[in-house]
mmCIF file of C-alpha atoms and ligand atoms in Angstrom:
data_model
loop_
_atom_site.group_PDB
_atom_site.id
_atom_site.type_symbol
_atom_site.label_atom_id
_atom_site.label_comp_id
_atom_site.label_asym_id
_atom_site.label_seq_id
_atom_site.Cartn_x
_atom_site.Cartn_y
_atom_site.Cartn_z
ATOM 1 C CA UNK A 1 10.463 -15.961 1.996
ATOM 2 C CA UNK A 2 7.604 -13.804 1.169
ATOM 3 C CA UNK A 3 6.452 -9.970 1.867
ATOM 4 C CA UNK A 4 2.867 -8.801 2.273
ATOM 5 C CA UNK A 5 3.013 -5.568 0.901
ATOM 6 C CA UNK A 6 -0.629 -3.058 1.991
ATOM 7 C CA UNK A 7 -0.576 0.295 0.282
ATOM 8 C CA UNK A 8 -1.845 2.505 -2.449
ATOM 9 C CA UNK A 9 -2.468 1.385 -6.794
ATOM 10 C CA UNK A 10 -2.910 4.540 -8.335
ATOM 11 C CA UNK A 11 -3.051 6.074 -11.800
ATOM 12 C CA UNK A 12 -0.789 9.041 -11.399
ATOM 13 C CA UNK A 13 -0.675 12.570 -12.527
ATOM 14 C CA UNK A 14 2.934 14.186 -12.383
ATOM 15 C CA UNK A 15 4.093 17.536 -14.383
ATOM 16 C CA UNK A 16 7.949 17.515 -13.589
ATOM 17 C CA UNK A 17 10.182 20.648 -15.505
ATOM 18 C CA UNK A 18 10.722 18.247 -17.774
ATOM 19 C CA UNK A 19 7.533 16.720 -19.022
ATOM 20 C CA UNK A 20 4.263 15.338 -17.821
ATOM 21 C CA UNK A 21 2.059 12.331 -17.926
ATOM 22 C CA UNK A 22 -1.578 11.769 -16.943
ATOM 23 C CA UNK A 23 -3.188 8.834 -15.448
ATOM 24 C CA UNK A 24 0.245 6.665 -15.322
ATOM 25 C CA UNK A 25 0.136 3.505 -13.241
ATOM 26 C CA UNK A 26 1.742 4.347 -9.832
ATOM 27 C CA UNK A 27 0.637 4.308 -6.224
ATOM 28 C CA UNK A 28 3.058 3.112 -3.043
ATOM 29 C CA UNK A 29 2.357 -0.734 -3.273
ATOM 30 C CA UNK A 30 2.780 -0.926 -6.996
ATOM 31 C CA UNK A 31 6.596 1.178 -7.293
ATOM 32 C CA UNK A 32 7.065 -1.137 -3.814
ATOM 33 C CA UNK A 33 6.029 -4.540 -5.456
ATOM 34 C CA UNK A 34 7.764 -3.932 -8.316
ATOM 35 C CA UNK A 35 11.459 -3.217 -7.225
ATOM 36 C CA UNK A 36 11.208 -6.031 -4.535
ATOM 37 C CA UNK A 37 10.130 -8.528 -7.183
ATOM 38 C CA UNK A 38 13.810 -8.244 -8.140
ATOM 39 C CA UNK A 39 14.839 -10.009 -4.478
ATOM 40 C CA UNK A 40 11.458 -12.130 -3.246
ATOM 41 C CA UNK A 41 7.932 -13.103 -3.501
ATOM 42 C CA UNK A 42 5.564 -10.676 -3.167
ATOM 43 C CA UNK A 43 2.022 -10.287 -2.480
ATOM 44 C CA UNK A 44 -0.214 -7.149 -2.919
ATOM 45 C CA UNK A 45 -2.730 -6.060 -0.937
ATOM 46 C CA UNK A 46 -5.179 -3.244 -2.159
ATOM 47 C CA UNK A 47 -7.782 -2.269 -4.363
ATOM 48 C CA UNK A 48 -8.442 -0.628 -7.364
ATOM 49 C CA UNK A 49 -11.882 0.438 -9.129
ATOM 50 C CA UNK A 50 -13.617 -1.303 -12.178
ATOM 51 C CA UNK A 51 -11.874 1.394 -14.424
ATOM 52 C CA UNK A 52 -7.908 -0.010 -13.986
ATOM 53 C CA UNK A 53 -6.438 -0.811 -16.699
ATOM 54 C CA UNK A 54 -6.200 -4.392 -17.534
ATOM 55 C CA UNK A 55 -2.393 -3.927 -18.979
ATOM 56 C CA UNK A 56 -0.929 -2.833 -15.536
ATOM 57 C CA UNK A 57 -2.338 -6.000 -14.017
ATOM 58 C CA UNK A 58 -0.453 -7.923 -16.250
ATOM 59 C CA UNK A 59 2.633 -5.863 -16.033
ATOM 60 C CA UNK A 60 2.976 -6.801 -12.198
ATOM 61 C CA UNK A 61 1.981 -10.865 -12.801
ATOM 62 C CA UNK A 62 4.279 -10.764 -15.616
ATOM 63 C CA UNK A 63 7.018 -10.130 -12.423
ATOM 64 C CA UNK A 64 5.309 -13.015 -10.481
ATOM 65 C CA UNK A 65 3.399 -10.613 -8.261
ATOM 66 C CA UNK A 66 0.568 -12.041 -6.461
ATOM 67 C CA UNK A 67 -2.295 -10.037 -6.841
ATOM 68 C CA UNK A 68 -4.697 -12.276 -4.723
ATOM 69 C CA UNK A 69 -5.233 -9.382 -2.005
ATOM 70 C CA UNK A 70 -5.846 -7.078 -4.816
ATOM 71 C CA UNK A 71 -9.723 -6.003 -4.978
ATOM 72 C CA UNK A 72 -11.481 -4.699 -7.238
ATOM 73 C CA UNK A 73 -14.351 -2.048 -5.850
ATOM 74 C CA UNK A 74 -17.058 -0.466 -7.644
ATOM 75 C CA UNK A 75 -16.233 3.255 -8.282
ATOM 76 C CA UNK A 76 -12.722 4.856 -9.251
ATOM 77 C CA UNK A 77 -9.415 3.896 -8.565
ATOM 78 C CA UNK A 78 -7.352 5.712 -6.242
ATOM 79 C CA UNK A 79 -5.996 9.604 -7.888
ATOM 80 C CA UNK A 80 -2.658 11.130 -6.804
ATOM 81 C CA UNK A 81 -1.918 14.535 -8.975
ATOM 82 C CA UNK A 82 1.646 16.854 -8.375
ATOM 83 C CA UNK A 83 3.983 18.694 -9.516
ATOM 84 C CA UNK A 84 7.874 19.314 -8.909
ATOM 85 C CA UNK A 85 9.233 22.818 -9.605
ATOM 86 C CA UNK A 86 13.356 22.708 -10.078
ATOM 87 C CA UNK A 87 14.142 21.439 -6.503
ATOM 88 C CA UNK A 88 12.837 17.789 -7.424
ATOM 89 C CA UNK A 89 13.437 16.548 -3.498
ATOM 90 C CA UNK A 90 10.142 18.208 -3.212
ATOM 91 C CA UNK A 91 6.315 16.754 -4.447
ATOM 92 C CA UNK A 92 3.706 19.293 -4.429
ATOM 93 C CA UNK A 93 -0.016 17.820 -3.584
ATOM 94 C CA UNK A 94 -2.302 19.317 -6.296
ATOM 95 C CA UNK A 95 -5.109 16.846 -5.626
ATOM 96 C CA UNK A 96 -5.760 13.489 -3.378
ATOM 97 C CA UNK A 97 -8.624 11.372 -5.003
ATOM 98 C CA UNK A 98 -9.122 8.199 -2.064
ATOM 99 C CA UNK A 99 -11.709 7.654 -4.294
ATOM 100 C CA UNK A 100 -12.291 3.386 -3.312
ATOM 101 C CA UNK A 101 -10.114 3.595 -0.835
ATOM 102 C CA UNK A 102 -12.553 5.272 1.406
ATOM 103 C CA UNK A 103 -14.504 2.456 1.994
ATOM 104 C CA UNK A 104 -11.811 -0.125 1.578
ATOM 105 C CA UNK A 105 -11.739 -3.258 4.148
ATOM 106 C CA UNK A 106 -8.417 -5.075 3.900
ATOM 107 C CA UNK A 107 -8.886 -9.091 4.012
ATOM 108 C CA UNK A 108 -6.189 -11.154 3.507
ATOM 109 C CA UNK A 109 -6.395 -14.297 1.390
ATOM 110 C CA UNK A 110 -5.318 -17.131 3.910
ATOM 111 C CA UNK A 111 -1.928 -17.718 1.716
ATOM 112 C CA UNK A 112 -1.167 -13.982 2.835
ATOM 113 C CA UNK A 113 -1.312 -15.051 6.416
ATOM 114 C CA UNK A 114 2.101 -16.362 7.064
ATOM 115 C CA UNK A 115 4.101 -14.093 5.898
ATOM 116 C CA UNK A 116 6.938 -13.681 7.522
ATOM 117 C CA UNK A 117 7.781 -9.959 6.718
ATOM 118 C CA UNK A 118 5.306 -7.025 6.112
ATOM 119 C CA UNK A 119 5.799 -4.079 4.175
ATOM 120 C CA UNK A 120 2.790 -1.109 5.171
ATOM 121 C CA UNK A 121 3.739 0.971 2.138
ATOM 122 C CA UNK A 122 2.046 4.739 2.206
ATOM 123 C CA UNK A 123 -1.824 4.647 3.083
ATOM 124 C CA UNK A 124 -3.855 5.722 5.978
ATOM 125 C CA UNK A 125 -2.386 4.568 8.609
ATOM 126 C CA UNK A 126 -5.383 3.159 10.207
ATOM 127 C CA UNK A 127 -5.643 0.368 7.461
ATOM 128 C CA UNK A 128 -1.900 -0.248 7.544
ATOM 129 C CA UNK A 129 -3.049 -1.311 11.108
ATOM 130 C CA UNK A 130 -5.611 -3.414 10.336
ATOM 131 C CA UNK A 131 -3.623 -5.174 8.075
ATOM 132 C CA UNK A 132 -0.735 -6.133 10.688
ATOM 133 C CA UNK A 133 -3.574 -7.406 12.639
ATOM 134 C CA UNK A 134 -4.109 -10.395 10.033
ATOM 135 C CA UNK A 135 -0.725 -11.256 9.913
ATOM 136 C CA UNK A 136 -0.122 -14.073 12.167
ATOM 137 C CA UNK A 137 3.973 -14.140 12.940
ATOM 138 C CA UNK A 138 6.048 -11.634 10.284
ATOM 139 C CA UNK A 139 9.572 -11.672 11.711
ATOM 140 C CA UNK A 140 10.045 -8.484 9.955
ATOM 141 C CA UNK A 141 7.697 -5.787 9.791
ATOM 142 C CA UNK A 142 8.353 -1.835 8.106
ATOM 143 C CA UNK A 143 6.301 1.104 7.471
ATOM 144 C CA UNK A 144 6.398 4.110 5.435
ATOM 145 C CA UNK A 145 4.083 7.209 5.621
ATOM 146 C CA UNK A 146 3.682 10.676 3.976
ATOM 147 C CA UNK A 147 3.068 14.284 5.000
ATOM 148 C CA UNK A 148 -0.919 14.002 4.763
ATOM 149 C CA UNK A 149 -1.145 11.036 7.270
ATOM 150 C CA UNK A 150 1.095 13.182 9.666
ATOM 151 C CA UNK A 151 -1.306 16.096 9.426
ATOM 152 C CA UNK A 152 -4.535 14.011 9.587
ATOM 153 C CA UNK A 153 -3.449 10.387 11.505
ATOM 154 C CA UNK A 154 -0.659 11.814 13.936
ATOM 155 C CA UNK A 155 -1.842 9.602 17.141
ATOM 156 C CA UNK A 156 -2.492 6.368 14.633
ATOM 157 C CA UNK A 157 1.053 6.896 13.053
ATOM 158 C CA UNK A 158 2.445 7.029 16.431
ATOM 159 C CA UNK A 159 0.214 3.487 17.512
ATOM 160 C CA UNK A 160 1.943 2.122 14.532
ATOM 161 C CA UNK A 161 5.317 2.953 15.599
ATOM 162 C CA UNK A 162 5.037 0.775 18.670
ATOM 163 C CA UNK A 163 4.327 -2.321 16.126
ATOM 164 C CA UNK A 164 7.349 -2.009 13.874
ATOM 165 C CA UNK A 165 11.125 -2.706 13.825
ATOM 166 C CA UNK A 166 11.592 -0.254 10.748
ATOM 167 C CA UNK A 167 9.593 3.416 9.956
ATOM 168 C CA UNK A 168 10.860 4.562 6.120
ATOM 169 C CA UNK A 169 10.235 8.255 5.491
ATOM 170 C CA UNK A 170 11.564 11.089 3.744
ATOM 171 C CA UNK A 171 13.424 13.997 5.187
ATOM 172 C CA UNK A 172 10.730 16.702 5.349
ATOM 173 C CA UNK A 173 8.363 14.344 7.058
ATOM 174 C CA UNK A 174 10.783 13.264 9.940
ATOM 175 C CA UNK A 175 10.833 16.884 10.880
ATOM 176 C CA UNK A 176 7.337 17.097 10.712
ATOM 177 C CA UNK A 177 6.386 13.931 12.655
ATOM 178 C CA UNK A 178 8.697 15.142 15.429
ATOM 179 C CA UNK A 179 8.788 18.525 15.417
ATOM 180 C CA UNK A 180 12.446 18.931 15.366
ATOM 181 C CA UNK A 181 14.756 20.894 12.509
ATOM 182 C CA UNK A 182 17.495 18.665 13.223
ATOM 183 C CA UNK A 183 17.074 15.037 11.059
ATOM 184 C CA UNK A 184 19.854 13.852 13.874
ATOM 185 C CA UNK A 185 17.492 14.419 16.974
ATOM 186 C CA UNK A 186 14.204 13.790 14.748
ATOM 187 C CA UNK A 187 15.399 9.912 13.932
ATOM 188 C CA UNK A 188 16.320 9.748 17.506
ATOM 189 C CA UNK A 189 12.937 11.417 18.839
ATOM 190 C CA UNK A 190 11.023 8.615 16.535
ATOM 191 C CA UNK A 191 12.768 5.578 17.196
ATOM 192 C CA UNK A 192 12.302 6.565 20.997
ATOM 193 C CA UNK A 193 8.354 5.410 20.441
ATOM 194 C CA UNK A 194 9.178 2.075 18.648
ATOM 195 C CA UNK A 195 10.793 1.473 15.639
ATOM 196 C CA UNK A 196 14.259 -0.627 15.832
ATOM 197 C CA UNK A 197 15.220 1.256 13.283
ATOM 198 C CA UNK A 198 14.987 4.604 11.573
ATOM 199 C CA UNK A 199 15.729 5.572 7.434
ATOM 200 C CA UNK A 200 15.368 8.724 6.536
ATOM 201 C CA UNK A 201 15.664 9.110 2.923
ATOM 202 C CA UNK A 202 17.026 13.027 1.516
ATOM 203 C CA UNK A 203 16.135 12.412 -1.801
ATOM 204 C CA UNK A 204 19.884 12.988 -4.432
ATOM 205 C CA UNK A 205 21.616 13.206 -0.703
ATOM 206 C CA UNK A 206 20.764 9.856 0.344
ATOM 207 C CA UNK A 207 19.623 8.173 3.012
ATOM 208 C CA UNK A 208 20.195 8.037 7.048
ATOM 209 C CA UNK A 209 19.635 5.084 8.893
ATOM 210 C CA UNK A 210 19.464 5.690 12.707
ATOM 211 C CA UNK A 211 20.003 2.545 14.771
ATOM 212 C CA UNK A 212 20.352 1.718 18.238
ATOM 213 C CA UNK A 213 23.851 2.947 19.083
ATOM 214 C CA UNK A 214 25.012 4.543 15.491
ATOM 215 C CA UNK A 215 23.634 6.539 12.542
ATOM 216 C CA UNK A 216 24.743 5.359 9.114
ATOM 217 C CA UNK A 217 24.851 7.495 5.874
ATOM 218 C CA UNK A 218 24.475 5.631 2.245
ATOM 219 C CA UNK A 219 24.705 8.383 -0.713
ATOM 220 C CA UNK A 220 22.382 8.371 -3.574
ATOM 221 C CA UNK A 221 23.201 6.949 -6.707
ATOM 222 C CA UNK A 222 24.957 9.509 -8.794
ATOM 223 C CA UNK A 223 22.270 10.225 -11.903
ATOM 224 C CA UNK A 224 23.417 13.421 -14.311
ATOM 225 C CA UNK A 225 19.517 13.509 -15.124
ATOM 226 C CA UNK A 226 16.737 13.016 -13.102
ATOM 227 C CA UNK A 227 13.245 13.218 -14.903
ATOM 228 C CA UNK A 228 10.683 12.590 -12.680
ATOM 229 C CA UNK A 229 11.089 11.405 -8.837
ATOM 230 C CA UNK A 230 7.853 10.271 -8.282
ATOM 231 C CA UNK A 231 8.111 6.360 -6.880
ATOM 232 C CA UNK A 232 11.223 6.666 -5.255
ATOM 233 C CA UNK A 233 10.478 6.491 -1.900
ATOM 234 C CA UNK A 234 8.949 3.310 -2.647
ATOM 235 C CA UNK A 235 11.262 1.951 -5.044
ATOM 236 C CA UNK A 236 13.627 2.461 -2.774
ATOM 237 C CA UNK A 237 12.143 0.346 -0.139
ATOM 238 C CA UNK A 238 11.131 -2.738 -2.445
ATOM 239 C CA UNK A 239 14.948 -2.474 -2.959
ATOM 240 C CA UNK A 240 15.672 -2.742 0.642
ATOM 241 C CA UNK A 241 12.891 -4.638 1.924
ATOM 242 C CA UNK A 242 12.976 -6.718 -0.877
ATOM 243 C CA UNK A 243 16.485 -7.498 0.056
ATOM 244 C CA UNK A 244 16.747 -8.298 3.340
ATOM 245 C CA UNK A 245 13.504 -10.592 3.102
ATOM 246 C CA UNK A 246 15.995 -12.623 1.180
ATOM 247 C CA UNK A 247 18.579 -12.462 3.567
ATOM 248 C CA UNK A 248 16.034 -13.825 5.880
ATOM 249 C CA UNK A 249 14.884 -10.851 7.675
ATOM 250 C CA UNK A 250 17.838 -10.353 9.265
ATOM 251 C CA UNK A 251 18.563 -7.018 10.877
ATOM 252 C CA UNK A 252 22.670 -6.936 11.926
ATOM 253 C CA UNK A 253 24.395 -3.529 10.704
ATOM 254 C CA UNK A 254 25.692 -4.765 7.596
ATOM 255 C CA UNK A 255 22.786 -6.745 6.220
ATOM 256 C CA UNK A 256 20.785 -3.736 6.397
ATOM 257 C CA UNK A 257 23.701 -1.165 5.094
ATOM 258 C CA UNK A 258 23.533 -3.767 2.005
ATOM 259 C CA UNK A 259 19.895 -3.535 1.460
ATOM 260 C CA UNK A 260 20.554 0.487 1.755
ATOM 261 C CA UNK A 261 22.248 0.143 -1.125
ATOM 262 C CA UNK A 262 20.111 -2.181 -3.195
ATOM 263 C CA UNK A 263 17.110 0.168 -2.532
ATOM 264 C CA UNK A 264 19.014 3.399 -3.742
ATOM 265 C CA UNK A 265 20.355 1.710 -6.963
ATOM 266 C CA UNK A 266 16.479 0.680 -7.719
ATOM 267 C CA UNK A 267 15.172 4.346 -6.909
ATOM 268 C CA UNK A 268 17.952 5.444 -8.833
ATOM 269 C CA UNK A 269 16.016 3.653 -12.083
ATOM 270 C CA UNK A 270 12.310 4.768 -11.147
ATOM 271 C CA UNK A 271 13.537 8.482 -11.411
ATOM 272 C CA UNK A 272 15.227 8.152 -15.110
ATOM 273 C CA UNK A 273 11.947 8.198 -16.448
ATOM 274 C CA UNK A 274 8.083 8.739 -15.719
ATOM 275 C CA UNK A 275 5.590 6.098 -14.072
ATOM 276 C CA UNK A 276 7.670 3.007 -14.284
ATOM 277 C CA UNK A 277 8.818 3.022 -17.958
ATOM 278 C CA UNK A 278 12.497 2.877 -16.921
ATOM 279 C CA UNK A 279 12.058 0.234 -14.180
ATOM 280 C CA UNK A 280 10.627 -2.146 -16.765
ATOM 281 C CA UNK A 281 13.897 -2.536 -19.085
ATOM 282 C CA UNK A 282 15.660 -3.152 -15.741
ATOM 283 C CA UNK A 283 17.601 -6.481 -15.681
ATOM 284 C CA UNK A 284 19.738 -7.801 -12.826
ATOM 285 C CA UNK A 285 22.992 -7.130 -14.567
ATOM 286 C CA UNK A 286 22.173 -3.550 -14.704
ATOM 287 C CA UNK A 287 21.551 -3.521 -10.781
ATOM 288 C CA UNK A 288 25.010 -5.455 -9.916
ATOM 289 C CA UNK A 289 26.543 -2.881 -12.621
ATOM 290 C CA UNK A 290 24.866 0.652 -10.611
ATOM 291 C CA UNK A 291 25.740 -1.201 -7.125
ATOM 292 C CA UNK A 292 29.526 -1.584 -8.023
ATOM 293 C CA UNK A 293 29.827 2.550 -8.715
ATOM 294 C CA UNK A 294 27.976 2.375 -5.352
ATOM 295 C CA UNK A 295 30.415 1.008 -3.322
ATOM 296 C CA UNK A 296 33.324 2.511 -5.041
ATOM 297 C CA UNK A 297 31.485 6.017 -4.637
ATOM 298 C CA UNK A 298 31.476 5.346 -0.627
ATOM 299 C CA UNK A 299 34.656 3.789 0.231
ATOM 300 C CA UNK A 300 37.630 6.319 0.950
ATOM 301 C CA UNK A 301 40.869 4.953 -0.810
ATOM 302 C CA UNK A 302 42.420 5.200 2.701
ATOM 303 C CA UNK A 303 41.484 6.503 6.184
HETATM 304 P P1 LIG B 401 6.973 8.507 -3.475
HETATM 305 O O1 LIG B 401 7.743 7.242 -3.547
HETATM 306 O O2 LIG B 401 7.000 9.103 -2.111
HETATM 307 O O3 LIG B 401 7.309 9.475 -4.565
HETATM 308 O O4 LIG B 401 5.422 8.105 -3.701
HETATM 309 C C1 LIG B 401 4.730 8.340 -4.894
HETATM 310 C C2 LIG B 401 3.427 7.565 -4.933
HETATM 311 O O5 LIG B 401 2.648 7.811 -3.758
HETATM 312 C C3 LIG B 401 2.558 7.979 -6.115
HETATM 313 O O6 LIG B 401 2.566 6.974 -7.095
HETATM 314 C C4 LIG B 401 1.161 8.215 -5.522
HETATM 315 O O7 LIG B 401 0.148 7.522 -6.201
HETATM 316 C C5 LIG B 401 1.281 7.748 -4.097
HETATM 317 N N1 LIG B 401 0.549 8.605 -3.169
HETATM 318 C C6 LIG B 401 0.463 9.961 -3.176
HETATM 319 N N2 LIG B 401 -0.326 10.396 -2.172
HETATM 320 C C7 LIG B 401 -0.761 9.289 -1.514
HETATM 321 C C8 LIG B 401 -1.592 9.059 -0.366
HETATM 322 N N3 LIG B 401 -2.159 10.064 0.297
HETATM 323 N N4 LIG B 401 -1.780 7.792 0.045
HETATM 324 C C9 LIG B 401 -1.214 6.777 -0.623
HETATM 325 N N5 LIG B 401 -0.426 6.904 -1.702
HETATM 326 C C10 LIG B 401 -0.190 8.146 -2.147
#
């Protein structure tokens, strides 16, 4: 069991109320990659320019991550910079920096190939696409996306919605992919052009996950402190990708209400601290530990 995981490697710069940190390793693929090296193999494709760090290479092979679809480009690596003012749910944009990822042509090592599940974490949406394309049979593929590539990509995002069995995105960008206030009729609205399935993550509320028939609700993790939310979007998809890759890509109702819960308790790591400082000293008895207050959380003691 393998993923092939497209998306962005970025050094990061995040001012949250409670500190700040400038050029931290971060990006889509790297939070993803990381939290679903907990459950299966994984293998990164992406690109970074000649002035990435050495250390955060290592840092992801020291988790067995396969950086053979990872290029390295002349010019500078990818840039994200934000800020989060008290309501931490929301990341303000202060500047995008594609930076090599403007002229960056995904090719797939042939090992990449077979795959059988594909995870098209947050990038243009026109290269998630060309990725799929070089993926011969994935039994499993998912897609995340972000407010930009709504604004700029609408009709690509909505060509990639035909291809998947699972779109991941955040509450504020449902509304705006669909156009509708309510989250209920905006999972329904986007599942209607493709995707089996439907999560819609609310940040400390949770998730959604709109199937055929039902909608299911999974609650966050229940931190005192959050410090810095960057990453948990994709944290929180390694967590539940990651997981039911090694349930063998299987997509019945409780599988994937499982994996729900794997992803939050990983997200529920990423935000303790900045970058991924806290998801480094993670160890699998502290994710069987945060899962247990999970389920107890969400079970009424009778109905
Ligand atoms: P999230 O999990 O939603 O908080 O994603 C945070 C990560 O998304 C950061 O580490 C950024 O480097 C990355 N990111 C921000 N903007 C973009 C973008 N336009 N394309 C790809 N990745 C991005």
């Amino acid at each position: 069991m393998s993923v092939v995981v497209v998306g962005s490697v970025a050094l990061d710069s995040v001012k949250t109320p409670f500190g700040e940190r400038a050029n931290a390793l971060g990006g889509s693929a790297v939070y993803f990659s990381y939290s679903a090296s907990f459950f299966s193999d994984i293998k990164l494709v992406g690109v970074v320019g000649r002035d990435f760090p050495t250390p955060h290479l290592d840092l992801l092979r020291r988790r067995k991550i396969n950086l053979d679809g990872l290029q390295v480009a002349d010019g500078e690596t990818f840039r994200w910079s934000g800020f989060y003012e008290y309501d931490l749910n929301e990341a303000k944009t202060l500047d995008t920096r594609l930076n090599v990822f403007e002229k960056f042509s995904p090719n797939l090592p042939d090992a990449y190939r077979n795959a059988d599940c594909v995870f098209l974490a947050n990038i243009d949406p026109d290269l998630q696409i060309r990725v799929l394309r070089q993926v011969r049979r994935p039994k499993l593929i998912a897609a995340d996306t972000m407010n930009l590539w709504i604004s700029t990509k609408k009709e690509s995002l909505k060509a990639l919605c035909r291809e998947i069995d699972i779109l991941v995105l955040n509450d504020g960008e449902a509304r705006q992919l669909s156009g509708k206030a309510s989250l209920i009729q905006a999972g329904r609205l986007i599942q209607s052009w493709g995707p089996k399935f439907v999560v819609v993550k609310k940040g400390e509320h949770g998730v959604l996950l709109f199937s055929k028939k039902n909608v299911f609700a999974a609650p966050a993790y229940p931190l005192e402190e959050v410090f810095d939310p960057t990453g948990a979007g994709d944290t929180f998809a390694g967590g539940f990708i990651g997981y039911l890759n090694k349930k063998g890509n299987r997509l019945d109702e409780n599988t994937l209400h499982q994996a729900l819960f794997y992803g939050t308790v990983m997200a529920s790591f990423t935000v303790e601290k900045f970058s991924l400082e806290r998801l480094l000293t993670v160890r699998p008895p502290d994710i069987k530990r945060r899962l247990t207050v999970l389920h107890r959380m969400s079970r009424p003691s009778t109905l």
